[in-house]
Coordinates of C-alpha atoms in Angstrom, one line a residue:
M794 CA 185.2 7.2 -32.1
P795 CA 182.7 5.5 -29.7
S796 CA 179.1 5.4 -31.1
A797 CA 177.7 7.6 -28.3
A798 CA 180.6 10.0 -28.2
F799 CA 178.4 13.0 -29.3
P800 CA 174.7 13.8 -29.3
K801 CA 172.7 12.9 -32.4
I802 CA 169.4 13.8 -33.9
E803 CA 167.7 11.4 -36.3
L804 CA 164.8 12.8 -38.5
H805 CA 164.2 9.8 -40.8
V806 CA 163.7 6.3 -39.6
H807 CA 160.8 4.0 -40.5
L808 CA 159.7 2.2 -37.4
E809 CA 158.7 -0.9 -39.4
G810 CA 162.3 -1.1 -40.7
T811 CA 163.9 -1.0 -37.2
V812 CA 162.7 -4.5 -36.2
R813 CA 165.8 -6.7 -35.7
A814 CA 165.6 -10.2 -37.1
A815 CA 165.1 -12.1 -33.9
T816 CA 162.2 -9.7 -32.8
L817 CA 160.6 -10.0 -36.3
L818 CA 160.5 -13.7 -36.0
E819 CA 159.1 -13.5 -32.5
I820 CA 156.3 -11.1 -33.6
A821 CA 155.5 -13.1 -36.6
Q822 CA 155.2 -16.2 -34.5
R823 CA 152.8 -14.7 -32.0
N824 CA 150.7 -13.3 -34.8
D825 CA 150.7 -16.5 -36.8
Y826 CA 152.2 -14.7 -39.8
A827 CA 154.2 -16.8 -42.2
L828 CA 157.7 -15.5 -43.1
P829 CA 159.8 -17.1 -45.8
A830 CA 162.4 -18.0 -43.1
A831 CA 162.4 -19.6 -39.6
T832 CA 165.7 -18.4 -38.3
V833 CA 167.8 -15.2 -38.2
D834 CA 170.4 -16.8 -40.5
E835 CA 167.7 -17.8 -43.0
L836 CA 166.3 -14.2 -43.0
A837 CA 169.7 -12.7 -44.0
P838 CA 169.6 -13.4 -47.7
L839 CA 166.1 -11.8 -47.9
Y840 CA 167.9 -8.4 -47.3
E841 CA 170.3 -8.6 -50.2
F842 CA 168.5 -6.1 -52.4
R843 CA 168.7 -6.1 -56.1
D844 CA 167.4 -2.5 -56.4
F845 CA 165.0 -0.1 -54.7
A846 CA 161.8 -1.9 -56.0
H847 CA 163.1 -5.1 -54.6
F848 CA 163.7 -3.4 -51.3
I849 CA 160.1 -2.2 -51.2
E850 CA 158.8 -5.7 -52.0
V851 CA 160.7 -7.2 -49.1
W852 CA 159.7 -4.2 -46.8
V853 CA 156.0 -4.9 -47.4
L854 CA 156.5 -8.7 -46.9
T855 CA 158.3 -8.4 -43.6
T856 CA 156.5 -5.5 -42.1
N857 CA 153.1 -7.1 -42.5
A858 CA 154.0 -9.2 -39.5
L859 CA 153.2 -6.2 -37.3
Q860 CA 149.5 -6.3 -36.5
T861 CA 148.6 -5.3 -33.0
A862 CA 148.9 -2.2 -30.7
E863 CA 151.4 -4.2 -28.6
D864 CA 153.5 -4.8 -31.7
F865 CA 153.6 -1.1 -32.6
R866 CA 154.3 -0.1 -29.0
Q867 CA 157.2 -2.6 -28.7
V868 CA 158.7 -1.5 -32.0
V869 CA 158.9 2.1 -30.8
V870 CA 160.3 1.3 -27.3
D871 CA 162.9 -1.2 -28.8
Y872 CA 164.2 1.4 -31.2
A873 CA 164.3 4.1 -28.7
A874 CA 166.6 2.0 -26.5
E875 CA 168.8 1.4 -29.5
A876 CA 168.9 5.0 -30.7
A877 CA 169.6 6.3 -27.2
G878 CA 172.5 3.9 -26.9
H879 CA 174.0 5.6 -29.9
G880 CA 173.6 9.1 -28.4
A881 CA 170.3 10.1 -29.9
V882 CA 168.5 12.9 -28.0
Y883 CA 165.7 13.5 -30.5
V884 CA 164.1 11.2 -33.1
E885 CA 161.3 11.7 -35.7
A886 CA 160.0 8.3 -36.7
I887 CA 157.9 7.2 -39.6
F888 CA 155.2 4.6 -40.0
S889 CA 152.9 3.7 -42.9
P890 CA 149.4 3.2 -41.5
S891 CA 147.5 2.6 -44.7
E892 CA 149.6 -0.5 -45.5
R893 CA 148.5 -2.1 -42.2
V894 CA 144.9 -0.9 -42.6
R895 CA 144.7 -2.7 -46.0
R896 CA 145.7 -5.9 -44.0
G897 CA 142.8 -5.4 -41.6
V898 CA 144.4 -3.5 -38.8
A899 CA 142.2 -0.8 -37.3
W900 CA 143.4 2.8 -37.5
E901 CA 143.0 3.3 -33.8
E902 CA 145.1 0.2 -33.1
L903 CA 148.0 1.6 -35.1
F904 CA 147.9 5.2 -33.7
E905 CA 147.3 4.2 -30.1
G906 CA 150.2 1.6 -30.2
Y907 CA 152.7 3.9 -31.7
C908 CA 151.7 6.9 -29.5
D909 CA 151.8 4.7 -26.4
G910 CA 155.3 3.7 -27.5
I911 CA 156.7 7.2 -27.8
Q912 CA 155.3 8.1 -24.3
E913 CA 156.9 5.0 -22.8
A914 CA 160.2 5.6 -24.6
H915 CA 160.4 9.1 -23.1
E916 CA 159.6 7.9 -19.7
R917 CA 162.2 5.1 -19.8
F918 CA 165.0 6.6 -21.8
G919 CA 164.4 10.4 -21.7
L920 CA 164.4 10.3 -25.5
E921 CA 162.2 12.9 -27.3
L922 CA 160.3 11.2 -30.1
R923 CA 157.8 12.6 -32.6
L924 CA 155.9 10.7 -35.4
T925 CA 155.5 11.6 -39.1
P926 CA 153.3 9.0 -40.8
D927 CA 153.8 8.3 -44.5
I928 CA 151.2 8.3 -47.2
V929 CA 152.1 5.4 -49.5
R930 CA 152.7 6.2 -53.2
G931 CA 150.3 4.3 -55.4
F932 CA 147.5 4.2 -52.8
T933 CA 144.3 6.2 -53.4
L934 CA 143.9 9.9 -52.6
E935 CA 141.1 8.8 -50.2
E936 CA 143.5 6.6 -48.3
A937 CA 146.0 9.5 -48.2
E938 CA 143.5 11.9 -46.8
E939 CA 142.5 9.3 -44.1
V940 CA 146.1 9.1 -43.0
V941 CA 146.1 12.9 -42.7
R942 CA 142.8 13.0 -40.7
Y943 CA 143.9 10.3 -38.2
S944 CA 147.3 11.9 -37.8
A945 CA 145.7 15.2 -37.0
A946 CA 143.5 13.6 -34.4
Y947 CA 146.7 12.5 -32.6
R948 CA 148.6 15.8 -32.8
D949 CA 148.4 16.1 -29.0
R950 CA 150.2 12.7 -28.7
G951 CA 153.2 13.4 -30.8
I952 CA 152.2 13.4 -34.5
V953 CA 153.9 16.4 -36.1
G954 CA 154.0 15.9 -39.9
I955 CA 152.9 13.9 -42.9
G956 CA 155.3 12.2 -45.4
L957 CA 155.0 10.5 -48.8
G958 CA 156.9 7.2 -49.2
G959 CA 157.2 4.2 -51.5
L960 CA 158.0 3.8 -55.2
E961 CA 159.2 7.4 -56.0
A962 CA 160.1 6.8 -59.6
Q963 CA 156.7 5.3 -60.5
F964 CA 154.5 7.8 -58.5
P965 CA 155.4 11.5 -58.7
P966 CA 154.3 13.8 -55.8
E967 CA 151.9 16.0 -57.7
P968 CA 148.7 13.9 -57.4
Y969 CA 148.9 14.0 -53.6
E970 CA 148.7 17.8 -53.4
P971 CA 145.1 17.7 -52.0
A972 CA 146.2 15.5 -49.1
F973 CA 149.1 17.8 -48.2
A974 CA 146.9 20.8 -48.5
L975 CA 144.6 19.2 -45.9
A976 CA 147.6 18.4 -43.7
R977 CA 148.6 22.1 -43.7
E978 CA 145.1 23.1 -42.9
L979 CA 145.1 20.7 -39.9
G980 CA 148.4 21.9 -38.6
L981 CA 150.8 19.2 -39.9
A982 CA 154.1 19.7 -41.6
S983 CA 155.0 18.3 -45.0
V984 CA 158.0 15.9 -45.1
P985 CA 157.9 13.9 -48.3
H986 CA 160.5 11.5 -49.7
A987 CA 162.0 13.0 -52.8
G988 CA 165.3 12.9 -54.7
E989 CA 166.2 9.4 -53.4
V990 CA 165.9 7.3 -56.6
A991 CA 164.2 9.9 -58.8
G992 CA 165.9 13.1 -60.0
P993 CA 165.5 16.8 -59.5
A994 CA 161.9 16.9 -61.0
S995 CA 160.8 14.8 -58.0
V996 CA 162.4 17.3 -55.6
R997 CA 160.8 20.2 -57.4
G998 CA 157.4 18.6 -57.2
A999 CA 157.8 18.0 -53.5
L1000 CA 158.8 21.6 -52.9
D1001 CA 156.4 23.4 -55.1
T1002 CA 153.3 21.1 -55.0
L1003 CA 153.5 19.5 -51.6
G1004 CA 155.0 22.6 -49.9
A1005 CA 157.8 20.5 -48.3
D1006 CA 159.1 21.8 -45.0
R1007 CA 161.9 19.2 -45.1
L1008 CA 163.0 16.6 -47.7
R1009 CA 163.5 13.0 -46.8
H1010 CA 166.7 12.1 -48.8
G1011 CA 166.8 14.9 -51.4
I1012 CA 170.3 13.8 -52.5
R1013 CA 169.5 14.0 -56.2
A1014 CA 169.1 17.8 -55.9
A1015 CA 172.9 17.7 -56.3
E1016 CA 172.3 17.1 -60.0
D1017 CA 170.7 20.6 -60.5
P1018 CA 172.9 23.5 -59.3
G1019 CA 170.0 26.0 -59.4
L1020 CA 167.7 23.7 -57.3
L1021 CA 170.5 23.0 -54.9
R1022 CA 171.1 26.7 -54.4
E1023 CA 167.4 27.2 -53.7
I1024 CA 167.4 24.5 -51.1
A1025 CA 170.4 26.0 -49.4
D1026 CA 169.0 29.5 -49.6
R1027 CA 165.6 28.4 -48.2
R1028 CA 167.3 26.3 -45.5
I1029 CA 165.3 23.2 -46.5
V1030 CA 166.9 20.4 -44.4
L1031 CA 167.7 17.2 -46.2
D1032 CA 167.4 13.9 -44.2
V1033 CA 170.5 12.1 -45.6
C1034 CA 170.8 8.3 -45.1
P1035 CA 174.2 7.3 -46.5
L1036 CA 174.1 3.5 -45.9
S1037 CA 170.5 3.2 -47.0
N1038 CA 171.4 4.9 -50.3
L1039 CA 174.2 2.3 -50.7
R1040 CA 172.2 -0.7 -49.7
T1041 CA 169.3 0.1 -52.0
R1042 CA 171.7 1.0 -54.8
A1043 CA 170.5 4.6 -55.0
V1044 CA 174.3 5.3 -55.1
A1045 CA 176.8 3.0 -56.6
S1046 CA 179.4 3.5 -53.8
L1047 CA 180.0 5.7 -50.8
A1048 CA 182.8 7.4 -52.7
E1049 CA 180.2 8.7 -55.1
H1050 CA 177.7 9.8 -52.4
P1051 CA 176.7 13.4 -52.9
L1052 CA 176.7 14.3 -49.2
P1053 CA 180.0 16.3 -49.4
R1054 CA 178.8 18.2 -52.4
L1055 CA 175.5 19.0 -50.7
V1056 CA 177.2 20.3 -47.6
A1057 CA 179.8 22.3 -49.6
A1058 CA 176.9 24.0 -51.5
G1059 CA 175.4 25.1 -48.2
A1060 CA 172.6 22.6 -47.9
L1061 CA 171.6 21.7 -44.4
C1062 CA 172.0 17.9 -44.0
S1063 CA 170.9 15.8 -41.1
I1064 CA 171.9 12.1 -40.8
S1065 CA 169.6 9.1 -40.3
T1066 CA 169.4 5.4 -40.8
D1067 CA 166.1 5.0 -42.8
D1068 CA 165.5 1.3 -42.1
P1069 CA 168.4 0.1 -39.9
A1070 CA 167.4 -3.5 -39.3
M1071 CA 166.8 -4.1 -43.0
L1072 CA 169.8 -2.2 -44.2
D1073 CA 172.4 -3.6 -41.8
T1074 CA 173.2 -0.3 -40.1
D1075 CA 172.6 1.7 -37.0
L1076 CA 172.8 5.4 -36.1
G1077 CA 176.4 5.1 -35.0
R1078 CA 177.5 3.6 -38.3
D1079 CA 175.7 6.1 -40.4
Y1080 CA 177.3 8.9 -38.5
E1081 CA 180.7 7.3 -38.9
V1082 CA 180.2 7.2 -42.7
A1083 CA 179.0 10.8 -42.7
T1084 CA 181.9 12.1 -40.7
S1085 CA 184.4 10.1 -42.7
F1086 CA 183.9 12.7 -45.5
G1087 CA 185.6 15.2 -43.1
I1088 CA 182.4 16.9 -42.1
D1089 CA 182.1 18.1 -38.5
P1090 CA 179.4 16.1 -36.6
R1091 CA 178.2 19.4 -35.1
T1092 CA 177.1 20.4 -38.6
F1093 CA 174.7 17.4 -38.8
Y1094 CA 173.5 18.0 -35.2
E1095 CA 172.7 21.7 -35.9
A1096 CA 170.9 20.8 -39.2
G1097 CA 168.9 18.3 -37.2
V1098 CA 167.8 20.9 -34.7
E1099 CA 166.8 23.3 -37.5
G1100 CA 164.8 20.5 -39.3
A1101 CA 163.1 19.1 -36.3
L1102 CA 159.3 19.6 -36.2
C1103 CA 159.2 20.0 -32.5
D1104 CA 157.7 22.7 -30.2
T1105 CA 159.7 25.7 -29.1
G1106 CA 160.6 24.3 -25.7
T1107 CA 162.0 21.1 -27.1
R1108 CA 164.0 23.0 -29.8
E1109 CA 165.5 25.2 -27.1
R1110 CA 166.5 22.1 -25.1
L1111 CA 168.1 20.6 -28.2
Q1112 CA 170.0 23.8 -28.9
A1113 CA 171.2 23.9 -25.3
I1114 CA 172.5 20.3 -25.6
G1115 CA 174.5 21.4 -28.8
R1116 CA 175.9 24.5 -27.1
E1117 CA 177.0 22.7 -23.9
F1118 CA 178.6 19.7 -25.6
D1119 CA 182.4 20.0 -26.0
W1120 CA 182.6 19.3 -29.8
T1121 CA 186.3 20.2 -29.8
S1122 CA 186.9 17.1 -27.6
L1123 CA 186.2 14.9 -30.6
S1124 CA 189.3 13.6 -32.3
R1125 CA 189.7 15.1 -35.7
D1126 CA 191.5 12.0 -36.8
A1127 CA 188.6 9.8 -35.7
D1128 CA 186.1 12.0 -37.5
Q1129 CA 188.0 11.6 -40.7
T1130 CA 188.7 7.9 -40.5
Q1131 CA 187.7 6.2 -43.7
V1132 CA 184.9 3.6 -43.1
E1133 CA 185.0 0.2 -44.7
V1134 CA 181.5 -0.9 -45.7
P1135 CA 181.0 -4.2 -47.4

C-alpha cells in the first residue's frame, strides 16, 4: 500500500539518528567535524552493525557532528517533513542532551534548538511533535538529574517525558531511580528503554523502579508470560521498532520477531523507526513490516494514541483522526503482503 495510505503515530525516534547521510556530511563540514568518510557512499559501510554495542559506538561518532542550535532545529524540521510524508500525525522524538554537553555544547543551545524545531515543524507541516530527552546509561546520576531539570524548564515548549537509553545490557535501570523520581516530581513522564537487548529483568526494573508509563521496545517481555500479562493488563504501551531490532541484531530475523506474540497476548504496541537514517528504514517501511504479520494498522494507531504523552486536546484530535479515517478502505491483501528485507 502507499506509504501515506493511513495515519500514523510514532512514539520512538531518536532525532540524532534521523539525519540522512548527505545532511550529516553537510553539518559535519560546516562544524569542522571530522567523519571517517567524505561521501554518502563511503558512509554506508559504517552502518553495517556487528551488534548493538557497535551500533552505539557508531551512533556516538556520527551524532557528535551536531553542535549548534541551528543543527538541532534543522534536524527536527527535516524529520518532520519526512514523517509527515509517510502519514505521521503525531511524533514523540528523543534526543540525548548530556552526550552533546560533554562535547562542550551548552544546555540552552540544545533545548532552544530542538524546541524551536518542533514549533517550526508544526507551523510548516501541521505535525504535532513532543520531546522526551534520554538520560544516557553509564553517565553519572548528577548528569541524569541535570537532564531532568533542564527538561522540566522546557515543559511549556513541548518536553513531556524522560527516557533512559544506551547500553542496556551493561547498565540496568535501578541506579537511575532518583532521577526518575525527580522527573515525576517535576511533572514529566517515564519512558525508559527496556527489553530491547536485555531480558525481562530489565523490563521489570523499568516498571517497578523507574515507574515506566510506557516502554521503549519492551519486546523481551515476550519471554516471561507473567510479565507480559501484567503489561497487557496495565495497558503499558510498547514502542516496537521492527527494522531497528533486525539491524542491531536484537532479533535474528523478522520471522522471529515477537511482535505478533505481543499483540496476541493483548499488549498495546505502537510502531516506530528508532534511528531511521542509521538503520536504513523509514516510517512507511516499519509499518509495512508490522502489518505484514497480518495485524490491522488501526491496532497500532490506537496504541499510539493511548501511549502518547500529550495534552487532552491533542489526544482528542488524534482520536478523531482515527475515528474518521476509513480503515476498511485499506486492502487486506496489501496489509498482509510479506515484506522482503535484506
